[in-house]
Tab-separated table of C-alpha atoms in Angstrom:
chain	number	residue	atom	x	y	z
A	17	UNK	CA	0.000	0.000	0.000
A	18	UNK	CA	3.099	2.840	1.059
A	19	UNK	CA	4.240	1.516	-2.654
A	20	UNK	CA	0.937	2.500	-4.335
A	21	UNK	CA	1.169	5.796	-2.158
A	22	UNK	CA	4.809	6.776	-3.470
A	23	UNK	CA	4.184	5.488	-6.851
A	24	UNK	CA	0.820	7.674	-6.922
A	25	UNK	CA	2.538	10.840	-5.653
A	26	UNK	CA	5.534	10.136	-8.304
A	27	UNK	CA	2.509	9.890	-11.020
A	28	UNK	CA	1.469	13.122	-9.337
A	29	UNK	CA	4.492	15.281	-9.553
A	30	UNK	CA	5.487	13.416	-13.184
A	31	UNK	CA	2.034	14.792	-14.294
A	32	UNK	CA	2.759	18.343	-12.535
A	33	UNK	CA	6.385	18.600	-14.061
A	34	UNK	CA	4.775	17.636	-17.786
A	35	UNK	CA	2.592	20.392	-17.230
A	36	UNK	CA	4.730	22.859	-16.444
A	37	UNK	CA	7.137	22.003	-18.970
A	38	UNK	CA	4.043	22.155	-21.460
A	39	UNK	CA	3.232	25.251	-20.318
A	40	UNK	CA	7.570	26.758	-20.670
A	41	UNK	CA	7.209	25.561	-23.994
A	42	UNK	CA	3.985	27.963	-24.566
A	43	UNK	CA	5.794	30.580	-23.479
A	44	UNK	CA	8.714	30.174	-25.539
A	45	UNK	CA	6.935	29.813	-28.573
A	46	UNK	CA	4.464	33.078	-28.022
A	47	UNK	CA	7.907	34.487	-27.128
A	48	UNK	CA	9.078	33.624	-30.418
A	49	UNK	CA	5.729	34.772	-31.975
A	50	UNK	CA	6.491	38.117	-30.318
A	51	UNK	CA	10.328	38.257	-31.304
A	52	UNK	CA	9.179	37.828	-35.200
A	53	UNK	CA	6.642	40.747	-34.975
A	54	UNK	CA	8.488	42.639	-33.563
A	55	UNK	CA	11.077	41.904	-36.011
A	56	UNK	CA	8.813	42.562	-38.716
A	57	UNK	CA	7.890	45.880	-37.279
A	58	UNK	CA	11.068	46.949	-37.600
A	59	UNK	CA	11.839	46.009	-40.608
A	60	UNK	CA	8.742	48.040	-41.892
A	61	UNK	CA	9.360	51.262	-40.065
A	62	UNK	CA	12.961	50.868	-41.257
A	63	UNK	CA	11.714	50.852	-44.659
A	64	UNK	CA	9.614	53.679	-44.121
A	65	UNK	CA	12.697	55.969	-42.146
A	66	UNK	CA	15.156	55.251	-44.611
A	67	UNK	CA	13.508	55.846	-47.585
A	68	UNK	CA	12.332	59.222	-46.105
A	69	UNK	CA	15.835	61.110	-45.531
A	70	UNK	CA	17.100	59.936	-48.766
A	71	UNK	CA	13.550	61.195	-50.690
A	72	UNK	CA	14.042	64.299	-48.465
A	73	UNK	CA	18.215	64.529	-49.858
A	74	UNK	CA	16.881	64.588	-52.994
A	75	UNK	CA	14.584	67.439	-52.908
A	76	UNK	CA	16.913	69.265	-50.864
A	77	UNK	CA	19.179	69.030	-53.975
A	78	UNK	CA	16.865	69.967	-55.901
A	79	UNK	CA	15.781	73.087	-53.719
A	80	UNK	CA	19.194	73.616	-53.929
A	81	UNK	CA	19.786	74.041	-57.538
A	82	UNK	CA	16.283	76.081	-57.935
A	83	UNK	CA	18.027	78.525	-55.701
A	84	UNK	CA	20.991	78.544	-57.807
A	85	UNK	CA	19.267	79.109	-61.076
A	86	UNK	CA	17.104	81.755	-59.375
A	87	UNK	CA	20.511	83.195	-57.864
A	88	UNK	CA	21.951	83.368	-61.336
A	89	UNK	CA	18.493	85.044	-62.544
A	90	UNK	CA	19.131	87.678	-60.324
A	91	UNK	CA	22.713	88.155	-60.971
A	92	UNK	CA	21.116	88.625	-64.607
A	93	UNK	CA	18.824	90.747	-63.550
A	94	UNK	CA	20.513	92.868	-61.414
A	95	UNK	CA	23.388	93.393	-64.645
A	96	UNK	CA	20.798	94.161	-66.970
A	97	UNK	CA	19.387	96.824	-64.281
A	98	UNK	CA	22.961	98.266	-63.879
A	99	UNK	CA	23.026	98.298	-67.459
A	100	UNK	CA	20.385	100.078	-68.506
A	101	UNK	CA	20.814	102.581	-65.675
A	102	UNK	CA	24.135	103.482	-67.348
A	103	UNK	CA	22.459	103.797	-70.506
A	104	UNK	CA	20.111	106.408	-69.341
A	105	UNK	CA	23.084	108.463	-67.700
A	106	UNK	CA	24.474	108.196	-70.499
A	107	UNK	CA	21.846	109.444	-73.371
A	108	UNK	CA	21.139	111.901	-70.643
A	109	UNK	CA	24.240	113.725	-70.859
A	110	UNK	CA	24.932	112.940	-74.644
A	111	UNK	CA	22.102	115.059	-76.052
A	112	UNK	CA	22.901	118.179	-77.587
A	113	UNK	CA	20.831	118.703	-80.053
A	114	UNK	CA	17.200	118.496	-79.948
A	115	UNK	CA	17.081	115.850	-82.283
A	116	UNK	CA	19.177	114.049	-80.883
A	117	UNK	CA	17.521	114.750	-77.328
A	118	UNK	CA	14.151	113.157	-78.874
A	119	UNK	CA	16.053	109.784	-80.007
A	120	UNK	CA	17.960	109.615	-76.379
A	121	UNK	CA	14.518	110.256	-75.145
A	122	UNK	CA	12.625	107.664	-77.246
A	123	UNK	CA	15.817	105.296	-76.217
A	124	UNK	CA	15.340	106.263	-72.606
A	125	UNK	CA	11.978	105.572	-72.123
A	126	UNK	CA	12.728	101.671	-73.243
A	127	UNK	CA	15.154	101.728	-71.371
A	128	UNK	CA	13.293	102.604	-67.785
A	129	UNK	CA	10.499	99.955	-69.067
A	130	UNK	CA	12.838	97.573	-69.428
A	131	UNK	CA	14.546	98.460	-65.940
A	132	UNK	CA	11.006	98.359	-64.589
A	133	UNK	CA	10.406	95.069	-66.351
A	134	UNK	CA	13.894	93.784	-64.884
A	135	UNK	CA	13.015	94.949	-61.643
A	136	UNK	CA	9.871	93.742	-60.791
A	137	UNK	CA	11.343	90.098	-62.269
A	138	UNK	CA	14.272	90.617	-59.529
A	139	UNK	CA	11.298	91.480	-56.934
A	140	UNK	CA	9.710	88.162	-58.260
A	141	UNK	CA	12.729	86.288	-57.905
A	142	UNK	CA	13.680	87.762	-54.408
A	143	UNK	CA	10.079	86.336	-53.456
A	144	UNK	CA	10.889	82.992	-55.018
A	145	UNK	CA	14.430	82.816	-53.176
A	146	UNK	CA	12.731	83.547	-50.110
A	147	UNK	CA	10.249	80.930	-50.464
A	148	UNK	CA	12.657	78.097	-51.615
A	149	UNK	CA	15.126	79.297	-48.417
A	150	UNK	CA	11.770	78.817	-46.230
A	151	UNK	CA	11.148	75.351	-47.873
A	152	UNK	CA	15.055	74.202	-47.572
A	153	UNK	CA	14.856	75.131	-43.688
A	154	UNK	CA	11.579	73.394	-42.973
A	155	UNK	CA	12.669	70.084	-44.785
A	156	UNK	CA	15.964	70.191	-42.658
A	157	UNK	CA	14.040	70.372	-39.566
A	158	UNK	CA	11.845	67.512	-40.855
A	159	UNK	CA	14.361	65.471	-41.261
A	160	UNK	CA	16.078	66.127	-37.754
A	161	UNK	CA	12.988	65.174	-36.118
A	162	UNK	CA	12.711	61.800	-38.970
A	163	UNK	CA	16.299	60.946	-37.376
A	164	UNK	CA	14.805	61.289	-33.852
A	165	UNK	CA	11.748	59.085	-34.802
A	166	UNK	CA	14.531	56.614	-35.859
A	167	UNK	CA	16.904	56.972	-33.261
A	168	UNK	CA	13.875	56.281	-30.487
A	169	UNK	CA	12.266	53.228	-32.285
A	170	UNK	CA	15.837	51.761	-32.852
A	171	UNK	CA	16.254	52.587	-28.870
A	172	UNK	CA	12.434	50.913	-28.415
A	173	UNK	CA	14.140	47.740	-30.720
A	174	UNK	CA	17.623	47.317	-28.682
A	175	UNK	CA	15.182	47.027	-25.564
A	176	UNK	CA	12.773	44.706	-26.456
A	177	UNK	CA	14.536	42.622	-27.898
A	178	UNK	CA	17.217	42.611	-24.971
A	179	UNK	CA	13.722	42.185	-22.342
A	180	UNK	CA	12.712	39.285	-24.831
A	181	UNK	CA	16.524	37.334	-24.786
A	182	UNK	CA	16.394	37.622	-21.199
A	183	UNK	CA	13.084	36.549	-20.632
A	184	UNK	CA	13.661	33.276	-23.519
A	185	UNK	CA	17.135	32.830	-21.415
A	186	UNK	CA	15.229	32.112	-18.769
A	187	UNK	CA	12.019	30.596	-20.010
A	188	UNK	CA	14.800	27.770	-21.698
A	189	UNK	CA	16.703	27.845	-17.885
A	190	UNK	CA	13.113	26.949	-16.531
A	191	UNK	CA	12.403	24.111	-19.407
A	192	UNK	CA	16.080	22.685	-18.774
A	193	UNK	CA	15.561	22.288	-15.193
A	194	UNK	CA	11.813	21.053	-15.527
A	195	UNK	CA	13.114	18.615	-18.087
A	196	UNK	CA	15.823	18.085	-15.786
A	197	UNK	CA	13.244	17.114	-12.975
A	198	UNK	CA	11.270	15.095	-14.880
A	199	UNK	CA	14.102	12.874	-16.253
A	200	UNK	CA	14.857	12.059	-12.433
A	201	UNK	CA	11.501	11.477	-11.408
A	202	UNK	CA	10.604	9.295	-14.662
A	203	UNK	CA	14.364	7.243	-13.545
């Protein structure tokens, strides 16, 4: 009968120890589960952080070399102003005659529409500069705070996944010395 007893209570803790081994393994696998989505969520924002600063280069580039042309338009501009400036000065104090003071009129009046014409294109060039300065600014700041975004979910990664070794390391310590148990009891 005290045979029946211990072999009952070794059934007992054989069934117990199964049972908890069953239930490590659970863990280990939802563990594992968790590991891989979180993998894959990683993988997906990478996708999405990397492509961003390089898409953001790009137009930066290309904001840059607007401004340059626009730059360059002005430099234009601003000669052509200069120049036609000088020509008026210059049929101003060449007339003598009055002939000759009606053609350096005739010539000065094109000359101060196209000044006017090359000014207000500087004006609308100064406007554009402006604007394409404004937009370089803003998509520097956007991508600061993209590298942020990045640094913080790699930071969120590096954690996890250093919580989820640890807690597998010991989930696998916990099956070895269940399994461990249970091959002495079942001896």
């Amino acid at each position: 009968a005290s045979q029946n007893k211990i072999q009952a209570s070794m059934r007992q803790e054989t069934y117990l120890m199964k049972k908890a081994a069953n239930e490590l393994k659970d863990k280990i696998a939802n563990m594992s589960i968790a590991l891989r989505e979180l993998q894959a969520e990683e993988r997906a924002l990478s996708r999405e952080v990397v492509d961003s600063p390089d898409r953001i280069k790009f137009d930066l580039a290309e904001a840059t070399k607007d401004l340059e042309r626009i730059r360059e338009t002005i430099r234009t501009k601003e000669g052509e102003r200069k120049e036609a400036e000088r020509k008026v000065q210059n049929t101003v104090a060449g007339t003598e005659a009055l002939e000759d003071a009606i053609a350096a009129m005739e010539e000065m009046g094109s000359a101060l529409g196209g000044y006017d014409s090359a000014s207000e294109e500087l004006d609308g060039a100064r406007e554009r500069l402006d604007g394409l300065e404004s937009d370089v600014e803003s998509r520097r700041a956007e991508r600061e705070s993209e590298g942020g975004r990045l640094r913080a979910a790699e930071k969120r990664k590096a954690d996890t996944l250093s919580i989820l070794g640890r807690s597998l390391d010991a989930a696998r310590r916990s099956l070895d010395d269940a399994s461990a148990r249970l091959g002495a009891v079942e001896d």
